[in-house]
Short mmCIF file of C-alpha atoms in Angstrom, two decimals:
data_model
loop_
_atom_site.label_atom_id
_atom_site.label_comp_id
_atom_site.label_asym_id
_atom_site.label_seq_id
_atom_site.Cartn_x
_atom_site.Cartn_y
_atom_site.Cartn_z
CA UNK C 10 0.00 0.00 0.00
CA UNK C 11 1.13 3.67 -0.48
CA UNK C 12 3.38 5.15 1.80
CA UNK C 13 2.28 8.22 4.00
CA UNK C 14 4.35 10.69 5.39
CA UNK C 15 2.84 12.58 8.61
CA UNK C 16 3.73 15.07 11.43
CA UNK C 17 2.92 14.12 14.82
CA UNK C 18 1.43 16.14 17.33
CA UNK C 19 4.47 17.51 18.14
CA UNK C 20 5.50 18.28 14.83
CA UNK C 21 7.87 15.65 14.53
CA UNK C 22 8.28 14.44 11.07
CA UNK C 23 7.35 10.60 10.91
CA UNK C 24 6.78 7.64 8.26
CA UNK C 25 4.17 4.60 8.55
CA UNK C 26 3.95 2.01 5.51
CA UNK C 27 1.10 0.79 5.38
CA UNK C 28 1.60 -2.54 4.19
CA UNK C 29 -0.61 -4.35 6.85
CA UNK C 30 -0.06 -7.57 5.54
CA UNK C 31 -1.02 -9.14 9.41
CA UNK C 32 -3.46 -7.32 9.28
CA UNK C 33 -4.90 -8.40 6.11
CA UNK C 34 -4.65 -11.38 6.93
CA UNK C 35 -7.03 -10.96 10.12
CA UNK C 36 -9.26 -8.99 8.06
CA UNK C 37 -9.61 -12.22 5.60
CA UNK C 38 -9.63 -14.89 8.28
CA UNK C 39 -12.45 -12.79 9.65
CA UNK C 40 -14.50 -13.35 6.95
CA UNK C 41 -14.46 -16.94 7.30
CA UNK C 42 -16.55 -16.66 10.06
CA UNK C 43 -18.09 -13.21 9.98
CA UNK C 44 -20.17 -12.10 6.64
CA UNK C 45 -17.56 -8.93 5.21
CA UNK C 46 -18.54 -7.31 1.96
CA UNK C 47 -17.16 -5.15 -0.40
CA UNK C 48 -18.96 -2.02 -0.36
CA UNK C 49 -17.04 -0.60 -3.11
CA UNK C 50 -14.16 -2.21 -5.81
CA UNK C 51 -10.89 -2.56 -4.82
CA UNK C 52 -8.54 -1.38 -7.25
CA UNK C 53 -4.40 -1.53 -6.86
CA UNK C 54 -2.32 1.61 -6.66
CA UNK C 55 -1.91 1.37 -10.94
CA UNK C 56 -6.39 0.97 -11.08
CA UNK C 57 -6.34 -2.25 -11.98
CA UNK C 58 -9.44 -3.63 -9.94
CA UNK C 59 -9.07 -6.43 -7.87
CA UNK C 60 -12.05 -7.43 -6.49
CA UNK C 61 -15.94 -6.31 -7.58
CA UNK C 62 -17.99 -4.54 -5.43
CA UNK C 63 -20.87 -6.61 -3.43
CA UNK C 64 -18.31 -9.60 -3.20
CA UNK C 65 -18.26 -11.47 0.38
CA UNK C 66 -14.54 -11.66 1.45
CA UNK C 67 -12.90 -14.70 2.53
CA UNK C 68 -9.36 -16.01 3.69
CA UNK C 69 -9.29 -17.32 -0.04
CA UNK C 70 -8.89 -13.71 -1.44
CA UNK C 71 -5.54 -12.88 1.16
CA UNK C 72 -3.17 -13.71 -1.24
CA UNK C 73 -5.05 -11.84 -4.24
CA UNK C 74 -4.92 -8.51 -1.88
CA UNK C 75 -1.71 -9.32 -0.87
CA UNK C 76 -0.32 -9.31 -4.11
CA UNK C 77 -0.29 -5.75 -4.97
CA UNK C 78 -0.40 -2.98 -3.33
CA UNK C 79 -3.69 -1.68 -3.10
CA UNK C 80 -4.70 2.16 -3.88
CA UNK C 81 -6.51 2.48 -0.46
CA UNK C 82 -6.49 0.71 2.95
CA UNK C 83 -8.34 -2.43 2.77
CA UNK C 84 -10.97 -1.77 5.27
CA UNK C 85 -12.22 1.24 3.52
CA UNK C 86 -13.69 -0.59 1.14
CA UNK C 87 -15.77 -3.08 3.56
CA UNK C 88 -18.23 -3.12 5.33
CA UNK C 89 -19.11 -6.21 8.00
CA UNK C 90 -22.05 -7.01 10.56
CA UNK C 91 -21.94 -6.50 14.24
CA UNK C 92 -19.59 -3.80 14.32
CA UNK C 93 -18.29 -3.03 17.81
CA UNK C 94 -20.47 0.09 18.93
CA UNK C 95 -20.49 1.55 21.95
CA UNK C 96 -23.61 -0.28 23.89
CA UNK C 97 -21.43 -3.51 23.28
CA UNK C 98 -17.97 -1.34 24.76
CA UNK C 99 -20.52 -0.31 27.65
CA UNK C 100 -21.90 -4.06 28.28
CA UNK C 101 -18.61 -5.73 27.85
CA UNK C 102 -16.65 -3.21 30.79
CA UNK C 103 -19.84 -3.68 32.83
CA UNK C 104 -19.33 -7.65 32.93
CA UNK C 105 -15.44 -6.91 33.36
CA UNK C 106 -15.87 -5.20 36.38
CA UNK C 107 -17.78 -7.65 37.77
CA UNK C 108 -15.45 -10.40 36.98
CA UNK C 109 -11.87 -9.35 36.28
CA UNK C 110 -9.82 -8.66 39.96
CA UNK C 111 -8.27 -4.87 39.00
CA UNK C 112 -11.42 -3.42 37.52
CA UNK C 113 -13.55 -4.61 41.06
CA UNK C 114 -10.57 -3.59 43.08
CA UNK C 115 -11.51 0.12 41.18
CA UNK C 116 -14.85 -0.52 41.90
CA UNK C 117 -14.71 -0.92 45.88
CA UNK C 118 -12.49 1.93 45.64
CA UNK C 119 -14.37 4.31 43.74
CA UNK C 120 -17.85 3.02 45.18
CA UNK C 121 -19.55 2.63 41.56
CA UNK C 122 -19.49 1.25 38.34
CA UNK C 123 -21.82 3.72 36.86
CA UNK C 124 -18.89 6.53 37.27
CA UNK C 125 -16.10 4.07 35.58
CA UNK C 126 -19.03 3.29 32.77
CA UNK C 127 -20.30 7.13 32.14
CA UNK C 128 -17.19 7.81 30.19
CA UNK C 129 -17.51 4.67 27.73
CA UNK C 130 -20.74 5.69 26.73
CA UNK C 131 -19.39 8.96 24.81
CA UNK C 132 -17.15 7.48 22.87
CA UNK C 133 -17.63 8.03 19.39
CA UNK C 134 -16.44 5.48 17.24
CA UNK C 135 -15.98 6.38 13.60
CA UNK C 136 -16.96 4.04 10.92
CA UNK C 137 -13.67 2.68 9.89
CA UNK C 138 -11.84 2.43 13.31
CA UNK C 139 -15.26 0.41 14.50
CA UNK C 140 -14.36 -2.13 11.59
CA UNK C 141 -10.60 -2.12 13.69
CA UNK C 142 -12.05 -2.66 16.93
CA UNK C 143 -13.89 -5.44 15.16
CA UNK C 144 -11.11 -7.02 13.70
CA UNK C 145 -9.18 -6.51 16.83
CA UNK C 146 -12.42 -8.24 19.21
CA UNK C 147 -12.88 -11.35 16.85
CA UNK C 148 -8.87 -12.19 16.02
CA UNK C 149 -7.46 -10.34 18.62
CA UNK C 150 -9.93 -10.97 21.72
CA UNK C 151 -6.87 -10.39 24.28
CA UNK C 152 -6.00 -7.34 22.82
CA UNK C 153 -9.52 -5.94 22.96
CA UNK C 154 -9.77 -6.92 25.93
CA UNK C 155 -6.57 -5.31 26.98
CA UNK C 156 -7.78 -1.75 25.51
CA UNK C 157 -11.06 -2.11 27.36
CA UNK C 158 -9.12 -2.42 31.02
CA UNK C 159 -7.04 0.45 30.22
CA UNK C 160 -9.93 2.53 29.74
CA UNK C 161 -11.19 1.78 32.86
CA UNK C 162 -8.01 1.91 34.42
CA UNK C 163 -7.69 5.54 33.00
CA UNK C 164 -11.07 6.58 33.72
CA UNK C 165 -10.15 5.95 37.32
CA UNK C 166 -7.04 7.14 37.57
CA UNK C 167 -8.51 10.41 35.79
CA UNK C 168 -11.37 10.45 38.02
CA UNK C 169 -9.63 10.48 41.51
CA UNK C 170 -7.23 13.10 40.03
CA UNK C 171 -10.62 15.55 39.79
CA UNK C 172 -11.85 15.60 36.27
CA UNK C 173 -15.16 14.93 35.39
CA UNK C 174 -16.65 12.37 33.75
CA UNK C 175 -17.14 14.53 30.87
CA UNK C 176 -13.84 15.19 31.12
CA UNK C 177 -12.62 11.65 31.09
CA UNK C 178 -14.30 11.11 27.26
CA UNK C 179 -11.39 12.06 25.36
CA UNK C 180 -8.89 9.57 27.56
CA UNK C 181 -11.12 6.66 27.54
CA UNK C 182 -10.97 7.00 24.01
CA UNK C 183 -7.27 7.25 23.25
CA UNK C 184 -6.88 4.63 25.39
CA UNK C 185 -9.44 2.23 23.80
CA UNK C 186 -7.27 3.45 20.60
CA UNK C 187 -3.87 2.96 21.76
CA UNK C 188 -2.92 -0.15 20.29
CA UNK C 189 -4.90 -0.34 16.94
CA UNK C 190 -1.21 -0.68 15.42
CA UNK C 191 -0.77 -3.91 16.87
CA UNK C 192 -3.23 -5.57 14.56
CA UNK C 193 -0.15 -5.03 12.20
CA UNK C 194 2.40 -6.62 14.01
CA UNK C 195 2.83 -10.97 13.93
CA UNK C 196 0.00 -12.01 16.33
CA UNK C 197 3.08 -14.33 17.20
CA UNK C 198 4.96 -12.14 18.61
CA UNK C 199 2.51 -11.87 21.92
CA UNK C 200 3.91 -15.85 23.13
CA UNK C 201 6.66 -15.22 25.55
CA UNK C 202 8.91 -17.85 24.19
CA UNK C 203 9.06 -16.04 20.55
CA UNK C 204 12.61 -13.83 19.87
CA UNK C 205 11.29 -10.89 18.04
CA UNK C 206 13.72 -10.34 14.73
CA UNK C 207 15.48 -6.73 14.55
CA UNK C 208 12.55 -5.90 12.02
CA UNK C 209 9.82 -6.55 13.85
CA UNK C 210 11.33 -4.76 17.48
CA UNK C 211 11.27 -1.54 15.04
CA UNK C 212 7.68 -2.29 14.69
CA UNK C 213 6.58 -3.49 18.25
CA UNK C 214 8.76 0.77 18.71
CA UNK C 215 6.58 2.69 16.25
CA UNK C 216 3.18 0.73 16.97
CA UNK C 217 2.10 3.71 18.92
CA UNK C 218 2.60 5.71 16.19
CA UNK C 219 0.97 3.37 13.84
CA UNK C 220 -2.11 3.47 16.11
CA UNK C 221 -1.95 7.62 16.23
CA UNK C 222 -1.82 7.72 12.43
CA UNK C 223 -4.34 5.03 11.90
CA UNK C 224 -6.61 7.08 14.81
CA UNK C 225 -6.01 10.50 12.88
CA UNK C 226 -7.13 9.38 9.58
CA UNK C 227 -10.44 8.85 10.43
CA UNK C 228 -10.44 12.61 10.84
CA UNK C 229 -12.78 12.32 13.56
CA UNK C 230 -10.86 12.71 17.10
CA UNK C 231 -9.00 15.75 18.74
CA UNK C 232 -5.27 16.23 18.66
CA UNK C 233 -5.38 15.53 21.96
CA UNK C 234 -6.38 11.70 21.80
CA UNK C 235 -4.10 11.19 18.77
CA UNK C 236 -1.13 13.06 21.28
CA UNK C 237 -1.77 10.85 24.09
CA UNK C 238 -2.19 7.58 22.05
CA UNK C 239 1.75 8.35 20.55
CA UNK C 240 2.73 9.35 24.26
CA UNK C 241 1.49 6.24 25.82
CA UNK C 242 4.63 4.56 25.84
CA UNK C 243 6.86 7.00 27.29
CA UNK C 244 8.59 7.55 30.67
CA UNK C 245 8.55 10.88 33.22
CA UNK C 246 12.52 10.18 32.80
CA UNK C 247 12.39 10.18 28.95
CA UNK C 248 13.30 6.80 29.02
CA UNK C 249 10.37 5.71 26.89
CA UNK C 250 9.47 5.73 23.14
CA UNK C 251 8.82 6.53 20.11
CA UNK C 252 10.40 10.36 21.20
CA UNK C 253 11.99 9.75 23.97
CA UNK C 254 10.25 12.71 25.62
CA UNK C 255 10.29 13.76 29.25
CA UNK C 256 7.97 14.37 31.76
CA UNK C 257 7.27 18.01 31.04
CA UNK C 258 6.58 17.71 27.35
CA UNK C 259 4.57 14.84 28.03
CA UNK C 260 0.86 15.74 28.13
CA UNK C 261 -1.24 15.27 30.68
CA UNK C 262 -3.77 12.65 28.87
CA UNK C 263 -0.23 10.63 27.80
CA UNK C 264 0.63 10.45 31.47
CA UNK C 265 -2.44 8.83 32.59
CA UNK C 266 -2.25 6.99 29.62
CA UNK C 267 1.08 5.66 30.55
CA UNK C 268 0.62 4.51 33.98
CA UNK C 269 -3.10 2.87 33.04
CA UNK C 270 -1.54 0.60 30.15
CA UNK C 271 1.28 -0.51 32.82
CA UNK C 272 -1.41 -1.30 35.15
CA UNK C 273 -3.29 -3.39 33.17
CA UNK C 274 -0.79 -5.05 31.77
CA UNK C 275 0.71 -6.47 34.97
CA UNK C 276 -2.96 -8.01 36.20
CA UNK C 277 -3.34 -9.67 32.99
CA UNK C 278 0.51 -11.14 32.88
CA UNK C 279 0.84 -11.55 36.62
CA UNK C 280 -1.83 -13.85 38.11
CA UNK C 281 0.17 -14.28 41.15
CA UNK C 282 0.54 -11.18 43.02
CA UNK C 283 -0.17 -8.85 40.63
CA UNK C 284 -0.75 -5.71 42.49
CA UNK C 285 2.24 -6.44 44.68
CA UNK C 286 4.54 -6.88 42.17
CA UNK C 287 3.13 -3.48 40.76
CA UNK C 288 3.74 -2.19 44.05
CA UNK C 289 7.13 -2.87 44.41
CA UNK C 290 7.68 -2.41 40.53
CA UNK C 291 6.26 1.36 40.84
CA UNK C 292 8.49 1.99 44.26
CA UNK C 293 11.76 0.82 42.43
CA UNK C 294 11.23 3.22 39.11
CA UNK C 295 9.45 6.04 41.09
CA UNK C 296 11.66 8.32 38.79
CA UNK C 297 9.71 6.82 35.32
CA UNK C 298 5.61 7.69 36.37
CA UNK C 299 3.71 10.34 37.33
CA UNK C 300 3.97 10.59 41.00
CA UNK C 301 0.69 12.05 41.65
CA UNK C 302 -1.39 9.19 39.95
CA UNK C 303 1.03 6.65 41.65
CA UNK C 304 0.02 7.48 44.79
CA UNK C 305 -3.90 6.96 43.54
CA UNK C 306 -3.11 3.73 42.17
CA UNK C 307 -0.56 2.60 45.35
CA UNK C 308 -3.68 2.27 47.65
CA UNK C 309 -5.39 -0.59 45.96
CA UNK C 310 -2.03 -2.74 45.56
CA UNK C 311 -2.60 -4.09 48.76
CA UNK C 312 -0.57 -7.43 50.20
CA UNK C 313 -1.48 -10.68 48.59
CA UNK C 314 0.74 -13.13 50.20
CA UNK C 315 -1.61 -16.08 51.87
CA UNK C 316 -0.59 -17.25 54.74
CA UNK C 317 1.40 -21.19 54.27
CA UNK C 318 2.78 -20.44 51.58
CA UNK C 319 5.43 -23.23 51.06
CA UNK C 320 9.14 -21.92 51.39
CA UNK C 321 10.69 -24.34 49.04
CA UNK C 322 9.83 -22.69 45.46
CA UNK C 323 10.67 -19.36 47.22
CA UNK C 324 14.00 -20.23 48.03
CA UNK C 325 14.40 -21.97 44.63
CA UNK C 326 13.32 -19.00 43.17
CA UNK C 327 15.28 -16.21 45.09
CA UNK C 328 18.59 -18.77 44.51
CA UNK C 329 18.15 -18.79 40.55
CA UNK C 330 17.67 -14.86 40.36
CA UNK C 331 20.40 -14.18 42.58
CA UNK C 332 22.69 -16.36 40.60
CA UNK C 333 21.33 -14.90 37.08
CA UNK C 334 21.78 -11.39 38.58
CA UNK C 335 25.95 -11.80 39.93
CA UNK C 336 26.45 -13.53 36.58
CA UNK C 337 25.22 -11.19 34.28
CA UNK C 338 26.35 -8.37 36.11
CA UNK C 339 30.01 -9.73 36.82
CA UNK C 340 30.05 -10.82 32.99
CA UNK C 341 29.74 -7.11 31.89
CA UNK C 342 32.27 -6.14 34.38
CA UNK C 343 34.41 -8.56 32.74
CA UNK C 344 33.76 -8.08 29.09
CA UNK C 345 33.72 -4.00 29.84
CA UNK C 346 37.47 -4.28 31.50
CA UNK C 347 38.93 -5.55 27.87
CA UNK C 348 37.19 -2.32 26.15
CA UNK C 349 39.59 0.70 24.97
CA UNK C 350 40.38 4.07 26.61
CA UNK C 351 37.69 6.73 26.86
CA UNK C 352 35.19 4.15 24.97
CA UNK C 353 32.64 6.17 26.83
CA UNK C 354 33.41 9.31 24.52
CA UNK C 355 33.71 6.92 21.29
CA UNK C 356 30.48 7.32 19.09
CA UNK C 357 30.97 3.80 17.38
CA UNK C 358 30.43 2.85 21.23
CA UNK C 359 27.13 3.80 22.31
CA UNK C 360 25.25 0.77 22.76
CA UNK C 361 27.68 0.13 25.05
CA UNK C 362 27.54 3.13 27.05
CA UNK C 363 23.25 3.16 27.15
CA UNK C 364 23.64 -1.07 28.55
CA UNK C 365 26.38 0.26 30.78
CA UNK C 366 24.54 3.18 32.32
CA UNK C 367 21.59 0.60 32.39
CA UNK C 368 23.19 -1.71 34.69
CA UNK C 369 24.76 1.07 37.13
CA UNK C 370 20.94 2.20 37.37
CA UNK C 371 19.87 -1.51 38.07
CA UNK C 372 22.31 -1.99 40.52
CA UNK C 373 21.87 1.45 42.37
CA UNK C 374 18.59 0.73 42.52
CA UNK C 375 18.77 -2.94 44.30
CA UNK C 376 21.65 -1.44 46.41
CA UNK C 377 19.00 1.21 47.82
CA UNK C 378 16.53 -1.58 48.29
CA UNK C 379 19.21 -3.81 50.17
CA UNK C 380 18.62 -6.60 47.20
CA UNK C 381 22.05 -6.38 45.70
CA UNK C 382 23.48 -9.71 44.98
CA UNK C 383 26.59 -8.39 47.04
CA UNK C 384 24.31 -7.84 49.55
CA UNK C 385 21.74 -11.08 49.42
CA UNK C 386 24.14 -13.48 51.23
CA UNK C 387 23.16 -12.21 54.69
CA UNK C 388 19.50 -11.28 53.85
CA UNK C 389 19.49 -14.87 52.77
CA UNK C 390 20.31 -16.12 56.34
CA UNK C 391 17.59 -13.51 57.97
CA UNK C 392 14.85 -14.27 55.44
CA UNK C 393 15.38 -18.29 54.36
CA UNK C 394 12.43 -19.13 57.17
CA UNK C 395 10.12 -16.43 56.62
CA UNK C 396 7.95 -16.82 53.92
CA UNK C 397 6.82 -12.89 53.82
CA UNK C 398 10.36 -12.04 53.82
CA UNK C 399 11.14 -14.32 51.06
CA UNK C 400 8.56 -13.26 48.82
CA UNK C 401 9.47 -9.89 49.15
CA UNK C 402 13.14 -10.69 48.08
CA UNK C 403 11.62 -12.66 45.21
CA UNK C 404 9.39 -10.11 43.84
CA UNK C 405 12.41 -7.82 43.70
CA UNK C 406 14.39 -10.04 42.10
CA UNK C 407 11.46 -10.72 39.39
CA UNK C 408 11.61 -6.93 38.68
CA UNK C 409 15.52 -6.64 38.29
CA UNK C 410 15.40 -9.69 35.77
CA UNK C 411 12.56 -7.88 33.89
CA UNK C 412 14.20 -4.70 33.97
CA UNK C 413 17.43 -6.83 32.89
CA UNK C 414 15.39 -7.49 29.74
CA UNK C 415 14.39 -4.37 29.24
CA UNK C 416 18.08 -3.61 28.88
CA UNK C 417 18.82 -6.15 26.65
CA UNK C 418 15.93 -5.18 24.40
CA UNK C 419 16.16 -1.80 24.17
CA UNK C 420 19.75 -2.02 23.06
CA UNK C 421 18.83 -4.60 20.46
CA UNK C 422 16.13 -2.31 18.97
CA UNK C 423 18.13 1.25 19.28
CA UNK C 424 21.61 -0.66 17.38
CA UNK C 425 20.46 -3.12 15.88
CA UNK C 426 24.24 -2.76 14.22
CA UNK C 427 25.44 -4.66 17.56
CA UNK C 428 24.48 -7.90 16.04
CA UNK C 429 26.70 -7.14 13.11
CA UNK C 430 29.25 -7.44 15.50
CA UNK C 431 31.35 -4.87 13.28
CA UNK C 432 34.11 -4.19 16.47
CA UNK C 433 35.05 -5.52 19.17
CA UNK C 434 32.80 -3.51 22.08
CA UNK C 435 29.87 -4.42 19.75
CA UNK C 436 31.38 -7.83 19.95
CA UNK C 437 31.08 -7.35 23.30
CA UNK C 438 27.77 -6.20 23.62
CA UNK C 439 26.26 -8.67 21.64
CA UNK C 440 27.59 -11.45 23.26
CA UNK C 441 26.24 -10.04 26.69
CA UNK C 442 22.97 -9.44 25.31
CA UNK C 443 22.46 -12.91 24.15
CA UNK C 444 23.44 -14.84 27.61
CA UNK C 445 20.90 -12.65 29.39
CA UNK C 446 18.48 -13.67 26.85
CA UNK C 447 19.28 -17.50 27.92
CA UNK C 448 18.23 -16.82 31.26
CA UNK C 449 14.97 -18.78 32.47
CA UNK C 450 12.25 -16.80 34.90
CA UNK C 451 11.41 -20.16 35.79
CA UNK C 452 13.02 -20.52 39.27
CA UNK C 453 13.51 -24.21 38.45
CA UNK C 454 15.83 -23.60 35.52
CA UNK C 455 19.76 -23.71 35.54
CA UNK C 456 21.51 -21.00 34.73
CA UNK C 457 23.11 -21.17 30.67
CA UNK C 458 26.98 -22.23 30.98
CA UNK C 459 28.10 -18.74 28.80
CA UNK C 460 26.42 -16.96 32.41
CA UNK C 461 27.38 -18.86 35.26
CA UNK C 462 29.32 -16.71 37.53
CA UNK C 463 32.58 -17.08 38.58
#
């Protein structure tokens, strides 16, 4: 399909291709079991028409509208029953909150559903980016799912910092609309076994502004929602993408926005202790979210630990992590000693420098929590009978693996050069980055030989 050229919100100059070949392909497998028609011809970029108008789509025509690239996006040209509207956005959040843990833990808190609900219902949902949702809640149930929380999650967060419900329209919509460009992306992608390739990491990057582009050319909703949806992967500490941006020139929709996709995102991935691994996730990277709506969110993340809990996967567990922590930590204090003079200043040497700085934050931040693997031996003897204790130490150690990863993939995405392994610190890099990728969360797993620590 043609490629568009657009300025964000911020008047940064950005480039989507809209090739939506994944997407395509859900639109086609759709249509297997859903009735989609053409409601006009569908002609490639030259006019030579592909497919009549009136003509039920199937999975059978993917390859014919794959072919070529077409002259418009395919979903202008359809039309489909049971498009998502807004009574079914409104009945499907009711239900949630009566079922799903975080959205009745917002309930008791806020004392009723009606307030989290008033916002859904005015949302207006533009003909083409209703098809989207519909694609999105028939191959993509998770992810519509997903959307729907956040809304909620926003809508709360929104409401307890004082606006109205009015006021929390706009939000619930960018966040319903935040990740319309993942129906682009290799549904595969979402199993936590699968190694995304350097190509598709640039895409998982610039799905937010996929989703922003995809949201403004419906020509429907305010600069606002399209700002917040690019914003909602950013950090207070600018450590966030696609821009990178800080705090202050973050708005304040893209900050809620922020914090309610984190939210939701660790009760759907988490089932055990979810809100205190949030908790203690939110305390150790205070620096990264909106302090204000932290503290909202903080009260309802209350302690989950039931009481018996047997100590010998915790001790399992905190041994692994602890292990996988002093090795990959002492093997980039190894690897880093061979590098040249002033490498910190070199500019061929910057992947280096952002997994260095990475791990001085990491460690700095488990020193100040006494969970430093230099520092575990004698916590080990206090804590090895007390199963509160223990859980505590393995929750931290959960979040300085993950944020390990983080590392890791970050670096991959930003220099994707370091797998070319063109010098030697690349070399270096490279080879670090793929031991911590060996590393197991489950506690039962041995650590890879290239990692085990001295």
């Amino acid at each position: 399909m043609n490629e568009k050229m657009a300025q964000s919100p911020q008047s940064d100059s950005v480039e989507w291709r809209d090739d939506g070949v994944h997407y395509l392909r859900a639109v086609t497998d759709m249509a297997d079991h859903c009735l989609v028609v053409t409601n006009e011809a569908i002609y490639t970029h030259k006019g030579i028409k592909l497919v009549e108008k009136g003509l039920r789509i199937d999975s059978r025509m993917y390859e014919r509208l794959a072919l070529y690239p077409l002259r418009y996006p395919v979903d202008w040209h359809l039309s489909t029953d049971h498009l998502v509207d807004v009574a079914e956005l409104e009945a499907t959040a009711r239900e949630q909150c009566r079922t799903v843990e975080l959205l009745q833990r917002l309930v008791r808190s806020i004392g009723d559903a009606e307030r989290l609900l008033a916002p859904v219902r005015g949302i207006v949902l533009a003909p083409r980016i209703a098809f989207k949702l519909t694609v999105m809640r028939e191959q993509r149930h998770e992810l519509f799912i997903h959307s729907l929380q956040m809304s909620m999650v926003a809508i709360y967060l929104a409401l307890q910092s004082g606006r109205t419900e009015r006021e929390c329209v706009p939000l619930a919509t960018a966040a319903l609309l935040h990740d319309l460009g993942m129906l682009y992306m290799d549904p595969a992608w979402t199993d936590a076994s699968y190694r995304l390739t350097g190509e598709e990491r640039k895409q998982l990057v610039a799905h937010s502004v996929t989703s922003m582009l995809m949201v403004r050319s419906a020509d429907t909703y305010s600069q606002a929602v399209e700002l917040a949806i690019l914003e909602h992967h950013e950090r207070m500490d600018g450590s966030g993408y696609p821009r990178g941006v800080q705090g202050r020139n973050i708005s304040a929709m893209g900050q809620v926005l922020m914090l309610a996709e984190v939210i939701a995102a660790f009760f759907e991935k988490f089932p055990e202790l979810p809100g205190q691994r949030l908790s203690l996730m939110l305390r150790m990277n205070h620096q990264r979210y909106p302090a204000p709506l932290v503290q909202i969110i903080l009260p309802l993340l209350y302690d989950e630990i039931e009481p018996g809990m047997p100590l010998p996967p915790l001790q399992a567990e905190v041994g692994h992590s602890v292990n996988a922590l002093a090795a990959a930590f002492q093997m980039w204090a190894t690897l880093s000693q061979a590098f040249p003079a002033l490498w910190q200043s070199m500019p061929d040497h910057q992947a280096a420098v952002f997994v260095d700085a990475g791990i001085g934050q990491l460690q700095k931040q488990l020193a100040e929590a006494g969970a430093h693997p230099d520092q575990q031996t004698d916590l080990w003897s206090c804590l090895r009978d007390d199963a509160q204790g223990m859980k505590e130490l393995a929750l931290v150690n959960r979040e300085a693996l993950w944020q390990l990863q983080s590392i890791v993939d970050k670096c991959l995405q930003q220099w994707p050069s370091v797998s070319r392994r063109e010098n030697a610190v690349d070399a270096a890099v490279a080879q670090w980055c793929e031991a911590c990728m060996q590393i197991q969360p489950d506690q039962s797993a041995q650590m890879p030989p290239v990692l085990q620590a001295p």
